[in-house]
CSV table of C-alpha atoms and ligand atoms in Angstrom, one decimal:
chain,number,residue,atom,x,y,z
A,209,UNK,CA,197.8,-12.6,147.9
A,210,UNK,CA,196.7,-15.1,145.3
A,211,UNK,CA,198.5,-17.4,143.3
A,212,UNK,CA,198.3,-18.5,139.6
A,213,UNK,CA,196.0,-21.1,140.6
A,214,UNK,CA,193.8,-19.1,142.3
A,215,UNK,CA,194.5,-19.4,146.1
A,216,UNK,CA,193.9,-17.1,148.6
A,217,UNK,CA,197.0,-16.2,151.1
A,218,UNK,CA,197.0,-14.0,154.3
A,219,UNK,CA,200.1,-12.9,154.7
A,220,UNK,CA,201.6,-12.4,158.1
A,221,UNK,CA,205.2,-12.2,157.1
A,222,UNK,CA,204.4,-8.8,155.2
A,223,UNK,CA,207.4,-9.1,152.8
A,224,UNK,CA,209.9,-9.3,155.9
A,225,UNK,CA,208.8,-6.4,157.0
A,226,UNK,CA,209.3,-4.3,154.1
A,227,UNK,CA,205.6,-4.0,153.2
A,228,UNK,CA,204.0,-2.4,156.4
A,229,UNK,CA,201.4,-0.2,154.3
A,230,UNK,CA,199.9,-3.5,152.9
A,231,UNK,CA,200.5,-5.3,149.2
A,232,UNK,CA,200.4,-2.9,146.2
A,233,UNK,CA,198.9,-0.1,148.5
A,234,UNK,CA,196.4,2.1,145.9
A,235,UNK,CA,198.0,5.3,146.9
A,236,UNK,CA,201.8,4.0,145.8
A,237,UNK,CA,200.2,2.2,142.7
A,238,UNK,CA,198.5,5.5,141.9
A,239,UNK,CA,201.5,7.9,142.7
A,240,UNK,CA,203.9,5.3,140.7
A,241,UNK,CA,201.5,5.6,138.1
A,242,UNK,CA,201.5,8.9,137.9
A,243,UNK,CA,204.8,9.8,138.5
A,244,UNK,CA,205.7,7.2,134.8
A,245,UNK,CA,203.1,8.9,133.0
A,246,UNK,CA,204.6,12.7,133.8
A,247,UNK,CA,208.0,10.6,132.8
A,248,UNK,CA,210.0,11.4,135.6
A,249,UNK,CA,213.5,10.5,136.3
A,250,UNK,CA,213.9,7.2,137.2
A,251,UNK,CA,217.6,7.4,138.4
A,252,UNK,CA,219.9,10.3,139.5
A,253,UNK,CA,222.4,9.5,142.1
A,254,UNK,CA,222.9,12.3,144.1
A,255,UNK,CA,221.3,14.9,142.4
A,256,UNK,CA,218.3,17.1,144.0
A,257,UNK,CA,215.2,15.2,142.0
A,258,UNK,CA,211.6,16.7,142.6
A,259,UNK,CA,210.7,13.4,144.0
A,260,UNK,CA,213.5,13.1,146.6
A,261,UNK,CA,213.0,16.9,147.4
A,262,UNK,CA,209.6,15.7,147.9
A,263,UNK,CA,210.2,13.1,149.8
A,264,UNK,CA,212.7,14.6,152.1
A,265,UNK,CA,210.4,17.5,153.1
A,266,UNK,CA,207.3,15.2,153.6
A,267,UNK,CA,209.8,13.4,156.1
A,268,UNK,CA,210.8,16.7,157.5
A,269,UNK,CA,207.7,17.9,158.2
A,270,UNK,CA,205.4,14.9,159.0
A,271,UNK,CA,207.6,12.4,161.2
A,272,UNK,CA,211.2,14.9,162.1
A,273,UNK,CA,209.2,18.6,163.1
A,274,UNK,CA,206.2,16.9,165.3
A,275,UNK,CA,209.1,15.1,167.3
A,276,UNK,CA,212.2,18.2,167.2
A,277,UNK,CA,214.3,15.9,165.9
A,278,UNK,CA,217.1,17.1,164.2
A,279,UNK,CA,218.9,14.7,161.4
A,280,UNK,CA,220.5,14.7,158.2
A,281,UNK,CA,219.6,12.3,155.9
A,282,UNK,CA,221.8,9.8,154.0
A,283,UNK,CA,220.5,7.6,151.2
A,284,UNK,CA,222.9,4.7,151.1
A,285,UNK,CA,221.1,2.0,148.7
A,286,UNK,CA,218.6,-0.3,148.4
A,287,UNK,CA,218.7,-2.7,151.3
A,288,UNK,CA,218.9,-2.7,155.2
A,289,UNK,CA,222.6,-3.7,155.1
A,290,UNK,CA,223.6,-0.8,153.2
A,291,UNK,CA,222.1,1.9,155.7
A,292,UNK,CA,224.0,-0.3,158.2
A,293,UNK,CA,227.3,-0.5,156.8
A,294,UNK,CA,227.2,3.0,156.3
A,295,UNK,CA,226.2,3.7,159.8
A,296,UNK,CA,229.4,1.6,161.1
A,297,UNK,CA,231.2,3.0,159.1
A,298,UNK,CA,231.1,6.6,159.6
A,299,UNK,CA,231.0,6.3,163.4
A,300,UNK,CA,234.2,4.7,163.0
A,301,UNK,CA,235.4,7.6,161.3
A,302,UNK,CA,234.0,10.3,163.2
A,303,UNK,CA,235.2,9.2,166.7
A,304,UNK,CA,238.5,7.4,165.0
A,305,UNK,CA,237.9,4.6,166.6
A,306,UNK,CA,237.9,0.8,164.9
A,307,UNK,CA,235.6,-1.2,168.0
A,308,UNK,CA,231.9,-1.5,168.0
A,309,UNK,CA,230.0,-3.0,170.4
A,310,UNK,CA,226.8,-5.1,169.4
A,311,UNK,CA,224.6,-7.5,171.2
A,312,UNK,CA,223.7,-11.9,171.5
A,313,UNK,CA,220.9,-12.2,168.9
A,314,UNK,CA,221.8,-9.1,166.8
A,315,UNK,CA,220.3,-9.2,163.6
A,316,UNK,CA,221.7,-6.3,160.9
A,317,UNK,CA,222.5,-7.6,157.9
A,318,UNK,CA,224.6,-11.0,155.7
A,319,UNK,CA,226.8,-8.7,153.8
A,320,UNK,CA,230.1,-8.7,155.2
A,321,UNK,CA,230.0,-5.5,157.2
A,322,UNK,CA,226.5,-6.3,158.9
A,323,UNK,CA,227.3,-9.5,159.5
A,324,UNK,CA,230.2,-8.7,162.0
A,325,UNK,CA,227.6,-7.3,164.0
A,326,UNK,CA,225.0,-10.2,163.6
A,327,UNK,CA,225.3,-12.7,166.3
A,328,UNK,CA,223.4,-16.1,165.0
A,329,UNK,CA,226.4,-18.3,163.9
A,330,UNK,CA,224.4,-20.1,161.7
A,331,UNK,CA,224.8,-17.4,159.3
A,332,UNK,CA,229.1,-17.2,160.0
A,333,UNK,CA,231.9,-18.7,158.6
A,334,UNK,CA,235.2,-19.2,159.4
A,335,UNK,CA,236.2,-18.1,155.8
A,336,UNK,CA,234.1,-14.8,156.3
A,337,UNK,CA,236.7,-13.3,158.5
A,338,UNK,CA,233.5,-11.8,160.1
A,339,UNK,CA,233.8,-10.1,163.2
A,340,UNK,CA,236.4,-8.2,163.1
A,341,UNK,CA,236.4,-5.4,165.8
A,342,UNK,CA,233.6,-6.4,167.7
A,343,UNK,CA,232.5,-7.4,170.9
A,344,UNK,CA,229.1,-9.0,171.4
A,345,UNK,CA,227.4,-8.4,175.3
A,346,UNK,CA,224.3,-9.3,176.4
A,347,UNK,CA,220.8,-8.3,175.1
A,348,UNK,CA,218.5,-7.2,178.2
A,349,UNK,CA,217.1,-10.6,178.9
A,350,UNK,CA,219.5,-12.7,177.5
A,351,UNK,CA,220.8,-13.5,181.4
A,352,UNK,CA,217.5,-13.5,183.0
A,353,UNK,CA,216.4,-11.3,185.3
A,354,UNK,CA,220.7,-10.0,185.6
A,355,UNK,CA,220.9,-6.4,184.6
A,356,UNK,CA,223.4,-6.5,181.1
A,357,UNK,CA,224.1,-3.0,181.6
A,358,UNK,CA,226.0,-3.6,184.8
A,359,UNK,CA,229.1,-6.2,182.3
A,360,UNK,CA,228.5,-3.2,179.7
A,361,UNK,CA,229.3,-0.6,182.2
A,362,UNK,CA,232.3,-2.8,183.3
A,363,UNK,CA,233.5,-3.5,179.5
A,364,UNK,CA,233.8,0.0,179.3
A,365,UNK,CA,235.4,1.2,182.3
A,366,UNK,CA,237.7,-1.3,182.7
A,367,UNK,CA,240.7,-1.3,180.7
A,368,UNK,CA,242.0,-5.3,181.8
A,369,UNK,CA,238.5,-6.1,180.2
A,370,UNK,CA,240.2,-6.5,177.2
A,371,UNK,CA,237.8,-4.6,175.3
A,372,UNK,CA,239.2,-1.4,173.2
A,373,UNK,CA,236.7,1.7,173.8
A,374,UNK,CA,234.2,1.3,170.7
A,375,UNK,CA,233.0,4.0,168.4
A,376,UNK,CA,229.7,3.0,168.7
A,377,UNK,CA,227.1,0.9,170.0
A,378,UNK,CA,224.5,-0.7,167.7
A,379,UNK,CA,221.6,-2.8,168.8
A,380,UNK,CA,217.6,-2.9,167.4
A,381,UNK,CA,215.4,-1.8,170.2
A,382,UNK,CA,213.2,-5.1,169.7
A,383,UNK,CA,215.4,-8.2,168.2
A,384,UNK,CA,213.4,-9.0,165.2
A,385,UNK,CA,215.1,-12.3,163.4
A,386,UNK,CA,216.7,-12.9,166.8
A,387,UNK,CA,213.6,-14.4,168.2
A,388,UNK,CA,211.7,-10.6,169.3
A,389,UNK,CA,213.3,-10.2,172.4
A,390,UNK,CA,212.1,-6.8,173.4
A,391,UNK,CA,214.4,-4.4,175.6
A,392,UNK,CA,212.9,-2.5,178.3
A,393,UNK,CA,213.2,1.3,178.0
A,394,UNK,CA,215.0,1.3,181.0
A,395,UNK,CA,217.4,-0.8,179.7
A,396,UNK,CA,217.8,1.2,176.4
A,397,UNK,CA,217.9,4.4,178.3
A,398,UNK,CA,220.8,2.9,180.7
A,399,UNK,CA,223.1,2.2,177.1
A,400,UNK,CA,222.1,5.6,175.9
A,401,UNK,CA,223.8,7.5,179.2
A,402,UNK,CA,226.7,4.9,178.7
A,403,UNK,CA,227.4,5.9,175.4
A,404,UNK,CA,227.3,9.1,176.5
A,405,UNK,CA,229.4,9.3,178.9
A,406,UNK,CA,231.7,7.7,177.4
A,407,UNK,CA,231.6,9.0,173.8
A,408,UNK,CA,230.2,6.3,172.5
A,409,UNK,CA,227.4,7.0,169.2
A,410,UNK,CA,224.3,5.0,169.7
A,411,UNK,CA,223.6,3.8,166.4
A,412,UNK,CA,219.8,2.5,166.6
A,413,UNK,CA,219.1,-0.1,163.4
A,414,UNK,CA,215.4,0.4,162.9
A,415,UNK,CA,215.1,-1.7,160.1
A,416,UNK,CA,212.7,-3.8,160.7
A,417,UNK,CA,210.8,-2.3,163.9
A,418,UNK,CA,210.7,1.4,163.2
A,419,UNK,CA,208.8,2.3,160.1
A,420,UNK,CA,205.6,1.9,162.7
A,421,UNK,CA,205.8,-1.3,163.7
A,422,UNK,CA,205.7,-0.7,167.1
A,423,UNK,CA,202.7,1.7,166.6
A,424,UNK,CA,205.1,4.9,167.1
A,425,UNK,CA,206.9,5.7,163.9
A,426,UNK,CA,210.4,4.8,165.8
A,427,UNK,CA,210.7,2.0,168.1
A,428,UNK,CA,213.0,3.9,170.4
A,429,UNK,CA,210.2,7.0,171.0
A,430,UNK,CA,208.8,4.8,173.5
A,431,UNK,CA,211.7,5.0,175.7
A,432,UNK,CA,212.8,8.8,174.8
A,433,UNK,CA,216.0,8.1,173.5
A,434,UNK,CA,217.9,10.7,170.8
A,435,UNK,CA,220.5,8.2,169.1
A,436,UNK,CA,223.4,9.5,167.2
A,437,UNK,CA,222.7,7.1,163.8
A,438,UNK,CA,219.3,5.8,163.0
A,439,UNK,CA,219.1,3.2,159.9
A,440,UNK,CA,216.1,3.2,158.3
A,441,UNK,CA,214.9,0.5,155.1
A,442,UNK,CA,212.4,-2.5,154.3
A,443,UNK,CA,209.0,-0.6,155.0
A,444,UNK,CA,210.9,3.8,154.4
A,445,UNK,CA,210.3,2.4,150.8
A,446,UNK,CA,206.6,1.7,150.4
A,447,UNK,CA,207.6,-1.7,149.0
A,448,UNK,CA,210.2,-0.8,147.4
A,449,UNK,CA,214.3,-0.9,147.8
A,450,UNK,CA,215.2,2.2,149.8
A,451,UNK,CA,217.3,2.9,152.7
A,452,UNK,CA,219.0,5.7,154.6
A,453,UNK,CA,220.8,6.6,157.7
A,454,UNK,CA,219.7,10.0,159.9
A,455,UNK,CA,222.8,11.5,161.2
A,456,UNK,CA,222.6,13.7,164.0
A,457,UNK,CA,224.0,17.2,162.3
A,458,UNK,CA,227.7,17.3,164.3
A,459,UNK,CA,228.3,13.8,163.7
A,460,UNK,CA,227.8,14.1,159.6
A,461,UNK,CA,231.5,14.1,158.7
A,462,UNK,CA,231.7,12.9,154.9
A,463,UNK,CA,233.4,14.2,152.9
A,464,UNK,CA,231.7,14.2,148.9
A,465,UNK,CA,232.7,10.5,147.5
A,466,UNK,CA,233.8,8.9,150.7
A,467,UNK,CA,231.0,6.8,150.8
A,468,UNK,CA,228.7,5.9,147.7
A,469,UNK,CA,226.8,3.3,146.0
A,470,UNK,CA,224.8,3.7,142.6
A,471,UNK,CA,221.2,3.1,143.7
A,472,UNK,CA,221.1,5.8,145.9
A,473,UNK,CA,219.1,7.9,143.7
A,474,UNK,CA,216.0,5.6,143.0
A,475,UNK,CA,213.0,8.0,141.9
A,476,UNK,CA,210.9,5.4,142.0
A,477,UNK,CA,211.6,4.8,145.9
A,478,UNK,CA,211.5,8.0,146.8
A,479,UNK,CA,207.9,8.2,145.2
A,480,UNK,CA,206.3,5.4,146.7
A,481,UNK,CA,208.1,6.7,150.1
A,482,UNK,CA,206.8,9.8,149.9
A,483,UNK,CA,203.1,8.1,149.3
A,484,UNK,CA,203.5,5.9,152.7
A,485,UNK,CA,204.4,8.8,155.0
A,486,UNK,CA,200.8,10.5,154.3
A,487,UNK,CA,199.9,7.5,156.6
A,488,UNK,CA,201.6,9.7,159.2
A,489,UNK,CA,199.4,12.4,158.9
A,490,UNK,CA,196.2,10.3,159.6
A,491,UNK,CA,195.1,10.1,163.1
A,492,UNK,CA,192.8,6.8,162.3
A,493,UNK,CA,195.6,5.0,160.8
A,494,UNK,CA,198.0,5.7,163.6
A,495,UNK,CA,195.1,4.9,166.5
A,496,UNK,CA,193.8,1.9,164.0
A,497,UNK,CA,197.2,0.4,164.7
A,498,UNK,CA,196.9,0.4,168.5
A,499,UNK,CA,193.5,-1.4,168.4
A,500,UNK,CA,194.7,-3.6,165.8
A,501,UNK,CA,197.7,-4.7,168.2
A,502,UNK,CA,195.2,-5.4,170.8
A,503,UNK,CA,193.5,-7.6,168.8
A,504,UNK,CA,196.7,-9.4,167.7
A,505,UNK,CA,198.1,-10.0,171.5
A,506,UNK,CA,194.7,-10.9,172.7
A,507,UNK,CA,193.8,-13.3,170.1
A,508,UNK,CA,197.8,-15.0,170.6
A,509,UNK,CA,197.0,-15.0,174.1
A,510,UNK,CA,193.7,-16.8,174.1
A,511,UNK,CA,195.4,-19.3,171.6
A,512,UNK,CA,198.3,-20.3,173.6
A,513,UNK,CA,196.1,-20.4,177.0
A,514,UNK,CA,194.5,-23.9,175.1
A,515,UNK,CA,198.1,-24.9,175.1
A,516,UNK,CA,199.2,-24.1,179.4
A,517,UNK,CA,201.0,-27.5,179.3
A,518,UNK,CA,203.4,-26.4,177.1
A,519,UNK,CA,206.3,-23.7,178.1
A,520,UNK,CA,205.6,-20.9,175.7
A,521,UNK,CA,206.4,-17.8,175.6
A,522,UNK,CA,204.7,-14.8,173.8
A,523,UNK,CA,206.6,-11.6,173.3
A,524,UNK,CA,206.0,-8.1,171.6
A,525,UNK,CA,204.5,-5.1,171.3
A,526,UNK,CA,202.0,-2.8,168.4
A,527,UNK,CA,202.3,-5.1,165.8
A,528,UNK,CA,205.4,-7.0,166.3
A,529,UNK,CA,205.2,-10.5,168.4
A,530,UNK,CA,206.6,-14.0,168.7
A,531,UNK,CA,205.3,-17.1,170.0
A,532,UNK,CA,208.5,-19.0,171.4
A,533,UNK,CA,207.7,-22.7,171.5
A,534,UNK,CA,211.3,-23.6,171.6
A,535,UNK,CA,211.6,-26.1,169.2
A,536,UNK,CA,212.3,-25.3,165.7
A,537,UNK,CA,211.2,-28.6,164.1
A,538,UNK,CA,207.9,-27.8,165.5
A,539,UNK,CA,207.8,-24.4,164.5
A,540,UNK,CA,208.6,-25.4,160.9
A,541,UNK,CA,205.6,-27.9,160.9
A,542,UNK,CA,203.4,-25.5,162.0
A,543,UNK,CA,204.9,-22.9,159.5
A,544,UNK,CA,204.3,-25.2,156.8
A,545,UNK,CA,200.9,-26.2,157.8
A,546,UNK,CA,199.7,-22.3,158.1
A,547,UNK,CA,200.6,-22.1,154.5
A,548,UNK,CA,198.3,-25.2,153.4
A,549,UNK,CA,195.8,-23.1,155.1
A,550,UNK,CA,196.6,-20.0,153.4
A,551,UNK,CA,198.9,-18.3,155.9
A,552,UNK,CA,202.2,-17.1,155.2
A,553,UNK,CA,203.8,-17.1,158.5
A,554,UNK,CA,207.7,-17.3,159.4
A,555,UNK,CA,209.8,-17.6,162.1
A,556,UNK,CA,212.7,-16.1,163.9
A,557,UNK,CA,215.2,-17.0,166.7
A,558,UNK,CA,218.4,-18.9,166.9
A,559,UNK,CA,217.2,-21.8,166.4
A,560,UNK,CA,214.1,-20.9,164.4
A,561,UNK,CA,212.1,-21.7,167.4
A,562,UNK,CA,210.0,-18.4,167.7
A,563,UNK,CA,207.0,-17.9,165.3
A,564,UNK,CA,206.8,-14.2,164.2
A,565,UNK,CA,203.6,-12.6,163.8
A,566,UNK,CA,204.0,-9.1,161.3
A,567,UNK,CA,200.9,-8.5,159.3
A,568,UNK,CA,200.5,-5.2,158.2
A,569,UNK,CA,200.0,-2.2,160.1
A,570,UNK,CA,196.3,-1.1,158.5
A,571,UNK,CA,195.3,-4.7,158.0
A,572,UNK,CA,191.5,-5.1,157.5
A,573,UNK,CA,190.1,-6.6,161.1
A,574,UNK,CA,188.0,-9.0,159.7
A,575,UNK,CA,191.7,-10.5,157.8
A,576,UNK,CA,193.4,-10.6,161.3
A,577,UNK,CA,191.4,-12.0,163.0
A,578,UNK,CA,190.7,-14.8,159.8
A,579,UNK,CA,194.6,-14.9,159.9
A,580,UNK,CA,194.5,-15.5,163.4
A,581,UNK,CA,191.9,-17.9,163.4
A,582,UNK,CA,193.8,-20.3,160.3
A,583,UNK,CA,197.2,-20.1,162.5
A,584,UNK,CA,194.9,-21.6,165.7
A,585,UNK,CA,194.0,-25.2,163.4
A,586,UNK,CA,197.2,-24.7,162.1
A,587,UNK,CA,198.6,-25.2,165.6
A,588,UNK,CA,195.6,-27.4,166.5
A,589,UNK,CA,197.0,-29.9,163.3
A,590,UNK,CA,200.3,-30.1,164.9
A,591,UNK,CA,200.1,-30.6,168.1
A,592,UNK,CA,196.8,-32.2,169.0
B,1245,PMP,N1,218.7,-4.9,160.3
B,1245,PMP,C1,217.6,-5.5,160.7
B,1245,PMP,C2,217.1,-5.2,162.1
B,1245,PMP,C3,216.9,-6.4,159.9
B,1245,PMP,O1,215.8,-7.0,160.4
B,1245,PMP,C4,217.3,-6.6,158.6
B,1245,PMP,C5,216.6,-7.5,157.6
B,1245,PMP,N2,215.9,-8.6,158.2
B,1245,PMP,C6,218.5,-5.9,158.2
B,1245,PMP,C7,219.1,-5.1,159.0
B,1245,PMP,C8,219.1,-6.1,156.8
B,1245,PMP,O2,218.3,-5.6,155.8
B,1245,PMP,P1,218.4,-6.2,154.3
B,1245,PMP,O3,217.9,-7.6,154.3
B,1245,PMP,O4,217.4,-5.3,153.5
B,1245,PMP,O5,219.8,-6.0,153.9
């Protein structure tokens, strides 16, 4: 990125996650382009477009076919806390049941509905009435070592727990603003066979870490699971506001008008979405991400081994990893001295403690590993 003035950015925040494909990738600027100049429909609600036909048939064919998955698709807005919403919502009606069940550190959305399933209380009021009909357990990890499975098992099964059966589960396979604590597929594949057996939908919120981020198009593929509800946004859009929910065919119980929003039919999206799946079709840009993550998690590891002293932690996976240095003031500094340096760098966690590393997904090499290089005197500034 460069500014007004002229300064150069790398950018390792990648628009939250909503710009995996890169800034103002040439083949969305050339199929936006093209798609204004034949003057197509901009807008259209729920009516069959040829650039959400388009769209849904590139999806079909290039990331549901190679996988036999079978899904619906839902377009439920713009943003991440629609698809969410939307998700809750209609597991609630199918199984007619008003509990969910979400995890410490859940991240899915600050509109009222996501919210009651996010866990940091920083973003919580007691005004907000947020909460209702939840239960929060433990992410894998959040006790150590303790299998979280076992109390989820228990929650379930045992009716002096308190806790009324839930309609669904949600959880992100890797915590994303929650610090990336990543589950083990074990773990994931353990709450699958729970829901399960207990009639339970899985609803997985891929928001942030599916999209490719992992280096497979869905975080959970890794794993093998088949949830009931995926939601799908930031990065689905090419850069711009889309989102959706993939409803497994027997749980896809609306009725027409039970559950709608205006921007749901954004041409525009649906273009630039269309022109970001092609990636999927590459082989070099799917194998360029593996060698890319190797590079990232390398690079963090060297860094951090100049700093054994300390008590870090790195954590991750494809492109997708946070450097825990437990202290939030710290991580601000070095935050803010990564962007004198011309790196735009966040960070996640509950108490903002975790710095999050997310460039793009066909970032240039040589720009990593500059990237890289700027966040190691960034640290250097700080903390020797
Ligand atoms: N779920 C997850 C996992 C997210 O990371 C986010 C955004 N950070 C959301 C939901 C909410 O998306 P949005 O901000 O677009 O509403």
């Amino acid at each position: 990125m460069t500014t007004a003035e002229g300064c150069q950015f790398i950018d390792f925040f990648c628009g939250a996650g909503s710009l995996n494909y890169g800034h103002n990738p040439p083949v969305v600027k050339q199929a936006l382009l093209d798609y204004i100049s034949r003057d197509g429909i901009q807008h259209s609600l729920d009516m069959t477009t040829e650039a959400k036909a388009q769209f849904l048939e590139c999806f079909e064919q290039t990331i549901l076919q190679p996988r036999s998955m079978d899904y619906k698709i839902q377009f439920t807005g713009p943003t991440g806390t629609n698809a969410v919403e939307a998700a809750i919502k209609l597991a609630k009606q199918h199984r007619k049941r008003s509990h969910v069940v979400a995890f410490t550190n859940a991240y899915h959305g600050h509109s009222l509905g996501s919210l009651a399933v996010t866990g940091n209380q920083t973003y919580h009021s007691e005004y907000y009435g947020s909460h209702n009909n939840v239960s929060f357990l433990p992410y894998d990890g959040y006790l150590g070592d303790f299998d979280t499975t076992i109390l989820l098992e228990k929650m379930l099964t045992d009716r002096s727990s308190g806790m009324p059966l839930p309609a669904a589960v949600v959880l992100e396979t890797i915590q994303g603003e929650g610090g990336i604590h990543v589950a083990s597929d074990a773990w994931l594949q353990r709450v699958q066979t729970l829901c399960r057996e207990h009639n339970v939908l899985l609803i997985i919120d891929d928001i942030q870490v599916g999209n490719g981020r992992t280096g497979d198009f869905f975080s959970f593929e890794k794993a093998g699971l088949s949830p009931d509800l995926i939601c799908l946004s930031k990065s689905i859009g090419g850069g711009l506001p889309l989102s959706l929910v993939m409803i497994r065919p027997e749980c896809d119980i609306w009725q027409p008008g039970q559950h709608t929003g205006t921007f749901r039919g954004n041409n525009l999206a649906f273009v630039a979405a269309n022109a970001v799946l092609n990636h999927w079709n590459d082989a070099s840009f799917v194998d360029g991400i593996q060698v890319r993550s190797n590079t990232l998690q390398t690079y963090l590891a060297s860094i951090i081994s100049e700093y054994s002293d300390e008590n870090w932690d790195l954590r991750g996976r494809g492109m997708i990893w946070g450097l825990d240095i437990r202290r939030g003031d710290l991580a601000r500094m070095v935050i803010d001295t990564a962007f004198e340096n011309g790196l735009l760098l966040e960070s996640c966690g509950s108490d903002d403690e975790v710095l999050k590393f997310m460039p793009a997904l066909n970032i240039p090499e040589q720009q990593l590993r500059q990237g890289l290089q700027l966040f190691r005197q960034s640290l250097q500034t700080v903390f020797l």
